[in-house]
Coordinates of C-alpha atoms and ligand atoms in Angstrom, one line a residue:
M4 CA -78.4 21.3 38.0
N5 CA -79.7 23.3 35.1
K6 CA -81.2 26.8 35.5
L7 CA -83.6 28.5 33.0
E8 CA -84.7 32.0 33.2
G9 CA -88.3 33.2 32.6
L10 CA -90.8 35.8 33.6
I11 CA -92.9 35.5 36.7
A12 CA -96.5 35.4 35.5
S13 CA -98.0 34.2 38.8
D14 CA -96.1 34.6 42.1
G15 CA -94.9 31.8 44.3
S16 CA -92.4 29.0 44.3
A17 CA -93.0 25.3 43.7
V18 CA -91.2 22.0 43.9
G19 CA -92.3 18.9 42.0
P20 CA -91.5 16.4 39.2
L21 CA -91.5 18.0 35.8
F22 CA -94.2 16.9 33.5
I23 CA -93.7 17.9 29.9
R24 CA -96.9 18.3 28.0
E25 CA -96.7 18.5 24.3
L26 CA -99.4 20.6 22.6
S27 CA -101.2 17.8 20.8
T28 CA -102.9 19.1 17.7
Y29 CA -104.9 16.3 16.3
E30 CA -104.2 15.2 12.7
T31 CA -107.5 15.2 11.0
L32 CA -107.8 13.3 7.8
S33 CA -110.1 14.7 5.2
K34 CA -112.8 12.1 5.1
Q35 CA -115.2 12.4 2.2
I36 CA -118.9 11.6 3.0
S37 CA -122.0 11.1 1.0
S38 CA -124.8 13.6 0.9
G39 CA -126.8 11.1 3.0
E40 CA -124.3 11.3 5.8
V41 CA -124.4 15.1 6.1
A42 CA -127.0 15.2 8.8
L43 CA -125.2 12.7 10.9
E44 CA -121.8 14.6 10.7
I45 CA -123.6 17.8 11.7
E46 CA -125.0 16.0 14.7
Y47 CA -121.5 14.9 15.7
Y48 CA -120.4 18.4 15.5
Q49 CA -123.3 19.7 17.6
S50 CA -122.9 16.9 20.1
A51 CA -119.3 17.9 20.4
V52 CA -120.2 21.5 21.0
D53 CA -122.8 20.5 23.7
A54 CA -120.3 18.2 25.5
Y55 CA -117.6 20.9 25.5
E56 CA -120.1 23.5 26.7
L57 CA -120.9 21.2 29.6
E58 CA -117.2 20.8 30.4
L59 CA -116.7 24.6 30.4
E60 CA -119.8 25.0 32.7
Q61 CA -118.2 22.6 35.1
L62 CA -115.0 24.6 35.1
L63 CA -116.9 27.8 35.5
A64 CA -118.7 26.6 38.6
K65 CA -115.3 26.4 40.4
L66 CA -114.0 29.8 39.3
K67 CA -114.5 33.4 40.1
G68 CA -113.3 36.8 38.9
A69 CA -111.0 37.2 35.9
A70 CA -110.6 33.5 35.4
S71 CA -114.3 32.9 35.0
E72 CA -114.5 35.8 32.6
I73 CA -111.8 34.2 30.5
I74 CA -113.5 30.8 30.4
N75 CA -116.7 32.5 29.6
S76 CA -115.1 34.1 26.6
Q77 CA -114.1 30.6 25.4
N78 CA -117.7 29.6 25.8
L79 CA -118.7 32.5 23.6
I80 CA -116.3 31.5 20.9
L81 CA -117.6 27.9 21.1
K82 CA -121.2 29.1 20.7
D83 CA -120.4 31.8 18.1
E84 CA -123.2 31.5 15.6
Q85 CA -121.0 32.5 12.6
I86 CA -118.4 29.9 13.3
K87 CA -121.2 27.3 13.8
A88 CA -122.8 28.2 10.5
E89 CA -119.5 28.1 8.7
I90 CA -118.7 24.6 9.9
I91 CA -122.1 23.3 9.0
K92 CA -121.9 24.9 5.6
F93 CA -118.4 23.4 5.1
I94 CA -119.7 19.9 5.8
R95 CA -122.6 20.4 3.4
I96 CA -120.8 22.0 0.5
N97 CA -117.6 20.0 0.7
L98 CA -119.1 16.7 1.8
V99 CA -116.5 16.2 4.5
S100 CA -116.5 14.8 8.0
A101 CA -117.3 17.1 11.0
T102 CA -113.7 16.7 12.3
H103 CA -112.3 18.0 9.0
A104 CA -114.8 20.9 8.8
I105 CA -114.0 22.0 12.4
D106 CA -110.3 21.8 11.7
Q107 CA -110.5 23.8 8.5
V108 CA -112.9 26.6 9.7
Y109 CA -111.0 27.1 13.0
E110 CA -107.7 27.1 11.1
L111 CA -109.0 29.9 9.0
Y112 CA -109.7 32.0 12.0
I113 CA -106.4 31.1 13.6
S114 CA -104.5 32.2 10.5
R115 CA -106.4 35.5 10.5
L116 CA -105.3 36.1 14.1
R117 CA -101.7 35.1 13.2
D118 CA -101.7 37.7 10.5
S119 CA -103.1 40.4 12.8
A120 CA -100.8 43.1 14.1
S121 CA -102.5 43.1 17.5
N122 CA -100.9 41.2 20.3
L123 CA -104.2 41.0 22.0
F124 CA -105.7 39.1 19.1
K125 CA -102.6 36.9 18.9
Q126 CA -103.2 35.9 22.5
R127 CA -106.5 34.4 21.4
I128 CA -104.8 31.9 19.1
I129 CA -104.2 29.5 21.9
D130 CA -107.9 29.7 22.8
L131 CA -108.9 28.8 19.3
I132 CA -106.4 25.9 19.1
T133 CA -107.7 24.5 22.4
I134 CA -111.3 24.8 21.3
K135 CA -110.5 23.3 17.9
D136 CA -108.6 20.3 19.3
R137 CA -111.1 19.5 21.9
L138 CA -114.0 19.8 19.4
V139 CA -112.2 17.6 16.9
K140 CA -111.5 15.0 19.6
L141 CA -115.1 15.0 20.8
A142 CA -116.6 14.9 17.3
A143 CA -114.2 12.0 16.4
T144 CA -115.3 10.1 19.4
Y145 CA -119.0 10.7 18.6
S146 CA -118.4 9.5 15.0
E147 CA -116.7 6.3 16.4
Y148 CA -119.8 5.7 18.5
A149 CA -122.1 6.2 15.5
N150 CA -124.8 4.3 17.3
T151 CA -126.9 7.1 18.7
D152 CA -128.0 5.1 21.8
Q153 CA -124.5 5.3 23.1
I154 CA -124.2 9.1 22.6
A155 CA -125.9 10.2 25.8
S156 CA -123.7 8.1 28.0
L157 CA -120.7 9.1 26.0
S158 CA -121.2 12.7 26.9
I159 CA -120.9 11.9 30.6
E160 CA -117.9 9.7 30.0
L161 CA -116.1 12.4 28.0
T162 CA -116.8 15.2 30.5
S163 CA -115.7 13.2 33.5
S164 CA -112.4 12.2 31.7
V165 CA -111.6 15.9 31.6
N166 CA -111.7 16.1 35.3
S167 CA -109.6 13.1 36.1
K168 CA -106.0 14.2 35.5
K169 CA -104.9 12.6 38.8
N170 CA -101.6 11.3 37.4
I171 CA -100.2 14.8 37.2
E172 CA -101.0 15.7 40.8
G173 CA -98.0 17.4 42.5
T174 CA -96.1 18.0 39.3
I175 CA -94.8 21.1 37.6
V176 CA -96.4 21.1 34.1
V177 CA -94.1 22.4 31.3
A178 CA -95.7 23.2 28.0
R179 CA -95.1 25.3 24.9
D180 CA -98.2 27.3 25.5
M181 CA -101.5 26.7 27.3
S182 CA -105.1 27.8 27.2
P183 CA -106.8 29.2 30.2
T184 CA -109.1 26.2 30.3
E185 CA -106.2 23.9 30.7
V186 CA -104.8 26.0 33.5
V187 CA -108.1 25.5 35.3
Q188 CA -108.0 21.8 34.7
L189 CA -104.4 21.6 35.9
S190 CA -105.3 23.4 39.1
K191 CA -108.1 20.9 39.7
A192 CA -105.7 18.1 39.1
K193 CA -103.6 19.8 41.8
V194 CA -100.4 20.5 39.8
V195 CA -98.1 22.7 41.9
G196 CA -96.7 24.9 39.1
I197 CA -96.8 25.8 35.4
V198 CA -93.9 26.7 33.1
L199 CA -94.5 27.9 29.6
E200 CA -92.1 28.2 26.8
K201 CA -94.2 31.0 25.3
G202 CA -97.0 33.0 26.9
G203 CA -97.0 36.5 28.2
L204 CA -97.5 38.2 31.5
T205 CA -100.9 39.5 30.5
A206 CA -101.9 36.3 28.6
H207 CA -105.1 34.7 29.7
A208 CA -103.3 31.6 31.0
S209 CA -101.2 33.9 33.2
I210 CA -104.3 35.7 34.5
V211 CA -106.0 32.5 35.3
A212 CA -102.9 31.1 37.0
Q213 CA -102.7 34.2 39.2
S214 CA -106.3 34.0 40.0
L215 CA -106.0 30.3 41.0
D216 CA -102.8 31.0 42.8
I217 CA -100.6 28.6 40.8
P218 CA -97.0 29.6 40.5
C219 CA -96.3 30.2 36.8
L220 CA -93.3 31.2 34.7
V221 CA -93.6 32.2 31.1
Q222 CA -91.2 32.8 28.3
I223 CA -88.7 30.3 29.6
G224 CA -87.0 30.7 26.3
H225 CA -86.0 27.1 25.9
Q226 CA -87.2 24.3 23.8
I227 CA -89.4 22.3 26.2
N228 CA -88.3 19.1 24.5
D229 CA -84.9 19.6 26.0
I230 CA -86.3 19.6 29.5
P231 CA -86.1 16.1 31.1
S232 CA -89.5 14.8 32.0
G233 CA -89.7 13.2 35.4
K234 CA -86.8 15.0 37.0
V235 CA -87.5 17.3 39.9
G236 CA -88.0 20.9 39.1
I237 CA -88.2 24.1 41.2
I238 CA -90.0 27.3 40.2
D239 CA -88.2 30.1 42.0
G240 CA -91.0 32.7 42.2
E241 CA -88.6 35.4 43.5
D242 CA -86.1 35.5 40.6
G243 CA -88.2 33.8 37.9
T244 CA -86.0 30.8 37.3
L245 CA -86.7 27.1 36.8
L246 CA -84.2 24.9 38.5
I247 CA -83.9 21.4 36.9
D248 CA -82.7 18.4 38.9
P249 CA -81.5 20.3 42.0
S250 CA -79.6 18.7 44.9
P251 CA -81.6 17.3 47.9
E252 CA -80.3 20.3 50.0
I253 CA -81.7 22.8 47.5
I254 CA -85.0 21.0 47.4
Q255 CA -85.1 21.1 51.2
Q256 CA -84.4 24.8 51.2
Y257 CA -87.2 25.5 48.8
E258 CA -89.7 23.3 50.6
T259 CA -89.0 25.3 53.8
R260 CA -89.4 28.5 51.9
I261 CA -92.7 27.4 50.4
S262 CA -94.2 26.3 53.7
D263 CA -93.0 29.6 55.4
A264 CA -94.7 31.6 52.7
L265 CA -97.9 29.7 53.1
I266 CA -97.9 30.4 56.8
A267 CA -97.2 34.1 56.2
K268 CA -99.9 34.3 53.6
K269 CA -102.5 33.0 56.1
K270 CA -101.5 35.8 58.4
I271 CA -102.1 38.6 55.9
K272 CA -104.6 41.1 57.2
P273 CA -105.7 43.8 54.9
S274 CA -105.3 46.4 57.6
R275 CA -101.6 45.8 57.7
H276 CA -101.0 45.4 54.0
P277 CA -101.4 47.6 50.9
A278 CA -104.6 47.3 49.0
I279 CA -104.1 44.7 46.2
T280 CA -106.8 43.4 44.0
S281 CA -107.3 39.6 43.9
D282 CA -105.2 39.5 40.8
G283 CA -102.4 41.6 42.1
E284 CA -103.0 45.2 41.1
R285 CA -101.8 47.7 43.7
V286 CA -104.1 50.6 44.7
E287 CA -102.7 53.2 47.0
I288 CA -104.8 54.2 49.9
H289 CA -104.3 57.5 51.6
A290 CA -106.1 59.3 54.4
N291 CA -108.1 62.5 54.4
I292 CA -107.2 64.4 57.6
E293 CA -108.9 67.3 59.1
F294 CA -108.0 67.0 62.8
I295 CA -104.8 65.7 64.3
Q296 CA -106.8 63.2 66.3
E297 CA -107.6 61.3 63.1
L298 CA -104.0 60.5 62.5
P299 CA -103.6 57.4 64.8
M300 CA -106.3 55.6 62.9
A301 CA -104.7 56.4 59.6
T302 CA -101.5 55.0 60.8
R303 CA -103.2 51.9 62.3
Y304 CA -104.7 51.1 58.9
R305 CA -101.5 51.8 57.1
A306 CA -102.5 54.8 55.0
E307 CA -99.7 55.3 52.6
G308 CA -99.8 59.0 52.9
I309 CA -102.1 61.9 53.6
G310 CA -104.0 62.5 50.4
L311 CA -105.9 65.6 51.7
V312 CA -105.3 67.9 54.6
R313 CA -108.3 70.0 55.1
T314 CA -106.4 73.0 56.6
E315 CA -109.6 75.0 57.1
A316 CA -109.9 73.0 60.4
L317 CA -107.1 75.3 61.6
L318 CA -109.5 78.2 61.4
Y319 CA -112.3 76.8 63.4
G320 CA -113.2 79.3 66.1
G321 CA -113.8 82.1 63.7
L322 CA -110.2 83.5 63.6
T323 CA -109.3 85.0 60.3
H324 CA -106.1 83.0 60.2
K325 CA -103.7 81.2 62.4
S326 CA -100.3 82.5 63.0
E327 CA -97.5 81.0 61.1
K328 CA -96.3 79.5 64.3
E329 CA -99.6 77.7 65.0
Q330 CA -99.7 76.5 61.4
D331 CA -96.2 75.3 61.6
V332 CA -96.9 73.1 64.6
Y333 CA -99.9 71.6 62.9
Y334 CA -98.1 70.8 59.6
R335 CA -95.0 69.4 61.3
R336 CA -97.2 67.2 63.6
L337 CA -98.9 65.8 60.5
L338 CA -95.5 65.1 58.8
E339 CA -94.0 63.7 61.9
D340 CA -96.8 61.3 62.6
S341 CA -97.3 60.0 59.1
T342 CA -95.4 58.4 56.3
G343 CA -95.5 59.1 52.5
P344 CA -96.7 62.2 50.8
V345 CA -98.7 64.9 52.6
V346 CA -101.0 66.9 50.4
I347 CA -101.7 70.2 52.1
R348 CA -104.8 71.9 50.6
L349 CA -104.7 75.7 50.8
F350 CA -107.5 77.1 53.0
D351 CA -110.8 76.2 51.3
I352 CA -112.9 78.9 52.9
G353 CA -116.3 80.0 51.6
G354 CA -119.3 77.9 50.6
D355 CA -120.5 76.4 53.8
K356 CA -117.2 77.1 55.5
L357 CA -117.8 80.6 56.8
Y358 CA -115.4 81.8 59.3
G359 CA -116.8 85.0 60.5
F360 CA -115.0 87.3 58.1
T361 CA -116.5 86.2 54.8
T362 CA -119.4 88.2 53.7
E363 CA -123.0 87.0 53.5
E364 CA -123.8 85.8 50.0
S365 CA -127.0 84.5 48.6
N366 CA -125.2 81.6 46.8
P367 CA -122.1 81.0 48.9
F368 CA -121.2 77.8 47.0
L369 CA -121.1 79.8 43.8
G370 CA -119.3 82.7 45.5
W371 CA -116.2 83.8 47.1
R372 CA -114.6 80.5 47.9
G373 CA -111.3 78.7 47.8
I374 CA -108.7 80.1 45.4
R375 CA -111.0 83.0 44.6
M376 CA -110.9 84.2 48.2
L377 CA -107.2 83.3 48.7
L378 CA -106.1 85.5 45.7
D379 CA -107.9 88.4 47.3
E380 CA -106.6 87.7 50.8
K381 CA -102.9 87.8 50.0
E382 CA -101.8 88.1 53.6
M383 CA -103.5 84.9 54.5
L384 CA -102.3 83.1 51.4
H385 CA -98.7 84.2 51.9
S386 CA -98.7 83.1 55.5
Q387 CA -99.9 79.6 54.5
L388 CA -97.4 79.3 51.6
R389 CA -94.5 80.6 53.8
T390 CA -95.2 78.0 56.5
I391 CA -95.5 75.2 54.0
L392 CA -92.3 76.1 52.1
K393 CA -90.4 76.4 55.4
C394 CA -91.5 72.9 56.3
T395 CA -90.3 71.5 53.0
R396 CA -86.7 72.0 53.9
D397 CA -87.1 69.6 56.8
Y398 CA -89.3 67.1 55.0
P399 CA -88.0 67.1 51.4
D400 CA -90.2 65.3 48.9
R401 CA -93.1 64.8 51.2
I402 CA -95.2 67.9 50.9
R403 CA -97.5 68.8 48.0
I404 CA -99.7 71.9 47.7
L405 CA -103.3 71.5 46.6
V406 CA -105.4 74.4 45.4
P407 CA -109.2 74.3 46.0
M408 CA -112.1 75.5 43.9
V409 CA -110.1 76.2 40.7
T410 CA -112.2 77.1 37.7
N411 CA -109.8 79.1 35.5
I412 CA -106.2 78.5 34.2
A413 CA -105.6 82.1 35.2
E414 CA -106.0 81.2 38.8
I415 CA -103.2 78.7 38.5
Y416 CA -100.9 81.3 37.0
A417 CA -101.8 83.8 39.7
L418 CA -101.1 81.2 42.4
K419 CA -97.8 80.3 40.9
K420 CA -96.9 83.9 40.9
E421 CA -97.7 84.3 44.6
L422 CA -95.7 81.1 45.2
S423 CA -92.6 82.5 43.6
I424 CA -93.0 85.8 45.5
V425 CA -93.1 84.0 48.8
Q426 CA -90.1 81.8 47.7
N427 CA -88.1 84.9 46.9
E428 CA -89.0 86.6 50.2
L429 CA -87.8 83.6 52.0
V430 CA -84.5 83.6 50.1
K431 CA -84.1 87.3 51.0
E432 CA -84.7 86.4 54.6
G433 CA -81.8 84.0 54.4
F434 CA -83.6 80.7 53.9
T435 CA -82.0 78.5 51.3
K436 CA -84.2 78.0 48.2
T437 CA -86.1 74.8 48.5
Q438 CA -86.9 72.5 45.5
N439 CA -90.2 73.1 43.8
V440 CA -93.1 71.7 45.8
P441 CA -95.5 69.7 43.5
L442 CA -98.5 71.8 42.8
G443 CA -101.9 70.3 42.2
I444 CA -105.5 71.3 41.9
M445 CA -108.8 70.0 43.1
V446 CA -110.9 68.9 40.2
E447 CA -114.2 69.7 41.7
V448 CA -115.8 72.1 39.2
P449 CA -117.3 70.6 36.0
A450 CA -115.5 73.3 33.9
V451 CA -112.2 71.9 35.0
A452 CA -113.3 68.3 34.5
V453 CA -114.3 68.9 30.9
M454 CA -111.2 70.9 30.2
A455 CA -109.0 68.6 32.2
D456 CA -106.5 68.2 29.3
K457 CA -105.7 71.9 29.4
F458 CA -105.4 72.1 33.1
A459 CA -103.2 69.0 33.2
R460 CA -100.5 70.9 31.3
E461 CA -100.3 73.4 34.1
V462 CA -100.0 71.3 37.3
D463 CA -98.2 68.4 38.7
F464 CA -101.3 66.5 39.9
F465 CA -105.0 66.3 40.1
S466 CA -107.2 65.4 43.0
I467 CA -110.8 64.8 42.2
G468 CA -113.2 66.2 44.8
T469 CA -116.3 64.2 44.1
N470 CA -118.3 66.0 46.8
D471 CA -118.2 69.4 45.1
L472 CA -118.0 67.9 41.6
T473 CA -121.4 66.2 42.4
Q474 CA -122.8 69.4 43.9
Y475 CA -121.8 71.5 40.9
T476 CA -122.6 68.9 38.2
L477 CA -126.0 67.9 39.5
A478 CA -126.9 71.4 40.8
V479 CA -127.6 69.9 44.3
D480 CA -126.5 71.9 47.3
R481 CA -124.5 69.4 49.3
T482 CA -125.7 70.8 52.6
N483 CA -129.4 71.0 51.8
D484 CA -131.2 68.0 53.3
Q485 CA -134.3 68.7 51.2
V486 CA -132.5 67.7 48.1
G487 CA -130.2 65.2 49.8
R488 CA -131.6 62.2 47.9
L489 CA -130.6 63.9 44.7
F490 CA -126.9 64.1 45.8
E491 CA -125.8 61.2 43.8
H492 CA -122.1 61.1 43.7
D493 CA -122.3 57.9 41.8
H494 CA -124.5 59.4 39.1
P495 CA -123.4 58.4 35.5
A496 CA -122.6 62.0 34.8
I497 CA -119.9 61.9 37.5
W498 CA -118.5 58.7 36.1
K499 CA -118.2 60.3 32.7
L500 CA -116.4 63.2 34.1
V501 CA -114.1 61.0 36.2
Q502 CA -113.2 59.1 33.0
Q503 CA -112.4 62.3 31.2
I504 CA -110.2 63.5 34.0
Q505 CA -108.4 60.2 34.2
V506 CA -107.6 60.1 30.5
A507 CA -106.4 63.7 30.6
A508 CA -104.1 63.0 33.6
Q509 CA -102.8 59.9 32.0
N510 CA -102.1 61.6 28.7
A511 CA -100.3 64.4 30.4
N512 CA -98.5 61.9 32.7
I513 CA -99.5 63.7 35.9
E514 CA -100.6 62.0 39.1
L515 CA -104.2 61.6 39.9
N516 CA -106.1 60.7 43.1
V517 CA -109.7 60.9 44.3
C518 CA -110.3 62.4 47.7
G519 CA -114.0 62.9 47.6
E520 CA -116.4 60.6 49.5
L521 CA -117.0 58.5 46.5
A522 CA -113.6 56.8 47.0
S523 CA -114.6 55.6 50.4
T524 CA -117.6 53.5 49.3
H525 CA -117.3 50.0 47.8
L526 CA -119.2 51.0 44.7
G527 CA -117.2 54.2 44.3
A528 CA -113.8 52.5 44.8
S529 CA -114.7 49.8 42.4
G530 CA -115.7 52.2 39.6
L531 CA -112.7 54.4 40.2
I532 CA -110.2 51.5 40.1
G533 CA -112.0 50.3 37.0
L534 CA -111.5 53.6 35.3
G535 CA -107.8 53.5 35.9
I536 CA -107.4 55.4 39.2
R537 CA -104.8 53.8 41.5
N538 CA -104.8 56.3 44.4
L539 CA -107.7 56.8 46.7
S540 CA -107.8 59.1 49.7
M541 CA -110.5 58.8 52.3
K542 CA -111.4 59.4 55.9
P543 CA -109.4 57.0 58.1
S544 CA -112.5 55.2 59.3
S545 CA -113.2 53.9 55.8
I546 CA -109.7 52.6 55.0
L547 CA -110.1 49.1 56.4
S548 CA -113.4 48.4 54.7
V549 CA -112.2 49.7 51.3
K550 CA -109.0 47.7 51.6
K551 CA -110.8 44.5 52.4
W552 CA -113.2 45.2 49.5
I553 CA -110.3 45.7 47.0
H554 CA -108.7 42.4 48.1
N555 CA -111.9 40.5 47.2
Y556 CA -112.1 41.2 43.5
S557 CA -110.0 41.3 40.4
L558 CA -108.9 44.2 38.3
F559 CA -110.9 42.5 35.5
E560 CA -114.1 42.9 37.5
Y561 CA -113.3 46.5 38.4
K562 CA -112.6 47.3 34.8
K563 CA -115.8 45.7 33.7
F564 CA -117.7 47.8 36.1
G565 CA -115.8 50.9 35.2
S566 CA -116.3 50.4 31.5
K567 CA -120.1 50.0 32.0
V568 CA -120.9 52.7 34.6
V569 CA -120.0 55.4 32.1
H570 CA -122.8 54.2 29.8
A571 CA -125.5 53.8 32.5
Q572 CA -128.6 55.9 32.1
D573 CA -129.1 56.6 35.8
R574 CA -128.0 55.7 39.2
K575 CA -130.4 52.7 39.3
Q576 CA -128.6 51.1 36.5
V577 CA -125.3 51.8 38.2
Y578 CA -126.5 49.9 41.2
Q579 CA -127.8 47.1 39.1
L580 CA -124.5 46.8 37.3
F581 CA -122.7 46.8 40.6
S582 CA -124.7 44.0 42.1
S583 CA -124.5 41.9 38.9
I584 CA -120.7 42.1 38.8
F585 CA -119.9 42.1 42.5
N586 CA -122.4 39.5 43.7
R587 CA -120.0 37.7 46.1
S588 CA -120.1 38.8 49.7
Ligands
PEP18 C1 -114.6 67.4 47.6 O1 -115.2 68.4 47.3 O2 -114.9 66.2 47.2 C2 -113.5 67.4 48.7 C3 -112.8 66.4 49.0 O3 -113.4 68.6 49.3 P1 -114.4 69.1 50.5 O4 -115.3 68.0 50.8 O5 -113.5 69.5 51.6 O6 -115.0 70.3 49.8
MG19 MG1 -114.4 70.4 47.8

C-alpha cells in the first residue's frame, strides 16, 4: 500500500477506485479561412458560447451558496464583452478559425494571470483553461457540423453529454487541477472523492467541493501519472492522506468509519453543536445574562461562554450596591454553571437604569452613566472590582472585565488606575496577586467607534453594544415608543461603524464581539459575520434560531451581504439586499 499526504480541502473520508483524469487541453491547429468564411466562424464561436451558457445554467440550477457564486463568475467570464469582442476581432483580422481565435485570446489572458503576483488571480487560471477548452471543443464540433440545420439539435446533444459521466460513478477522481464547474459535474456523476495534485484550500474547486460535501484533498505533491488508475484508493479525511491499493481489512475499516460518520451527521442538531456556516466557518455564540434564571437555557443551547453579564440586575430593588458577599455569590454561580469566558460588565447605571440614588437629569442617556458614574462612585467601583478579582483566583482565565459607556481614552486610564489600586489592596490583605484580567470596553458611543483604532491600543477586547450605538448614532431614545420606528439598529450608518470597529480590532489584534440585539437577528448576524465578526453574544432565547440560521448559508453569502450593507442608502435597501441574497427558507 502506498500513502500520499495532502491537505484537506473538504472534510470526509471516501473509498473507491481511482480514476486519473488528465487535464486535456485541446490542440488547436491554426486554420486559415477566407474572408467569406468569417461570418460562419463567428457563428460557431457564438453558438459555442450559447451552448456553454446553457450547460452552466443547468449546473447552477442544482447549486446554492458559494458554489453557485463561483459558477456564476465563470458565466460572467464567458459572457465578458471584451473577450467576446477580441475573439471576433481576432477571427476577422487574422482570418483564422474560431477555435484558433478562442485559444489565442484566452491564452493571452491566462498568461497575464500567470505573470500576476496575486494568488487570487492565479486561482482564476484554471477557470480560464476550462472555459477555453470547452469553448474550443464546442466550436470545433459546430464547425464539423457546418450544416446549420444540425446545429440546434447539436446543442441539446452537447449539453446532455456533459451530464452523463456515469462511468465514473463511485470513483475517486485524481487530477492535476480542476475547475469548479468540473467539481459540480463530478458531484452529479456521483464520484465519492476528489484528489488534486495542485489546488489550494481556498481555491474555488475546494470551496465547491465543501459546498457539495465531496471529500477532497489538494496539494497531494505527487505526479498524478504515477498513481495507478483503477486501483482502490482511500481518502482519509482525518489525516489528509490518500491510501493507494489498501488491504481488504483497511477498506473494511474505512467503510465502517464512513457509514458511522454518515449516521452521526444525520443526528447533528444545531442546538447541540457550534454554529458553523454551510461552508465550515465557525462562529462563536455566547449568551447575554442578566438573571441567573437565564443560565439553564444558555447551557441547553450550548452557549460557548457568557459574552455579557449585565450586573446592574444585582441592583434591582433600589439599593445603592450589593455587598461583596452577595456579588460574590452571583459571580460564582455564573462561573460554576457555565463554561468558557464570562464577561462581567461593570455596573452600567444611569440612562434608563436609575436605582434611586442617581440624580434626576433632563437627558439621562447623555448624562451620568456607566463609567462616568463609576469613576465618581469609587466605593461602589472598588467593591465590584474586588469581588471580581477575588473570583479570578478560583476561575483562572475565565473572567473578563467590560467597561460600559466609555467615550474617552482618559476613562480607560482612570479605570486601570483603580484596578491596580484594588489589586494592591488585595495583596496587602494577603491575597496572592492574580494574573491580569483581560479588560475590554463597550463600543456603544459613536466617538469610540470612529476612533476605534486609538481605543484598540488600550484594551484587550471590544464588545459592540449596538443598542446604545444605534441610540447615540441615530439620535433616537431607545426607550421612547414615539420614535421607536426610527430605532433602526440595522441602519447603514451602524454597519459602517461596525465595519470600522472590526477593522480596528483586527489591525490591533484584539478580540471583538457584538452583544447588542443586532446579533440576535438573522439579518444582523448575517451582516456581522459578513463583516468579519466571529463572536456573537445574545439573549439565550435567540441562540437556537441564530445557530440554525448560520448553518443554512455560506460565508460567501454572508460576506456578500456584509460588503453590500455598508453601501446601502437606507434600511429599505438593507432589507432588499437581505432578501435577494438569503432567499432560501
Ligand atoms: C448595548 O448597548 O447594545 C448593550 C448590549 O448594552 P445595554 O443594552 O445593556 O445597554
Ligand atoms: Mg449599552
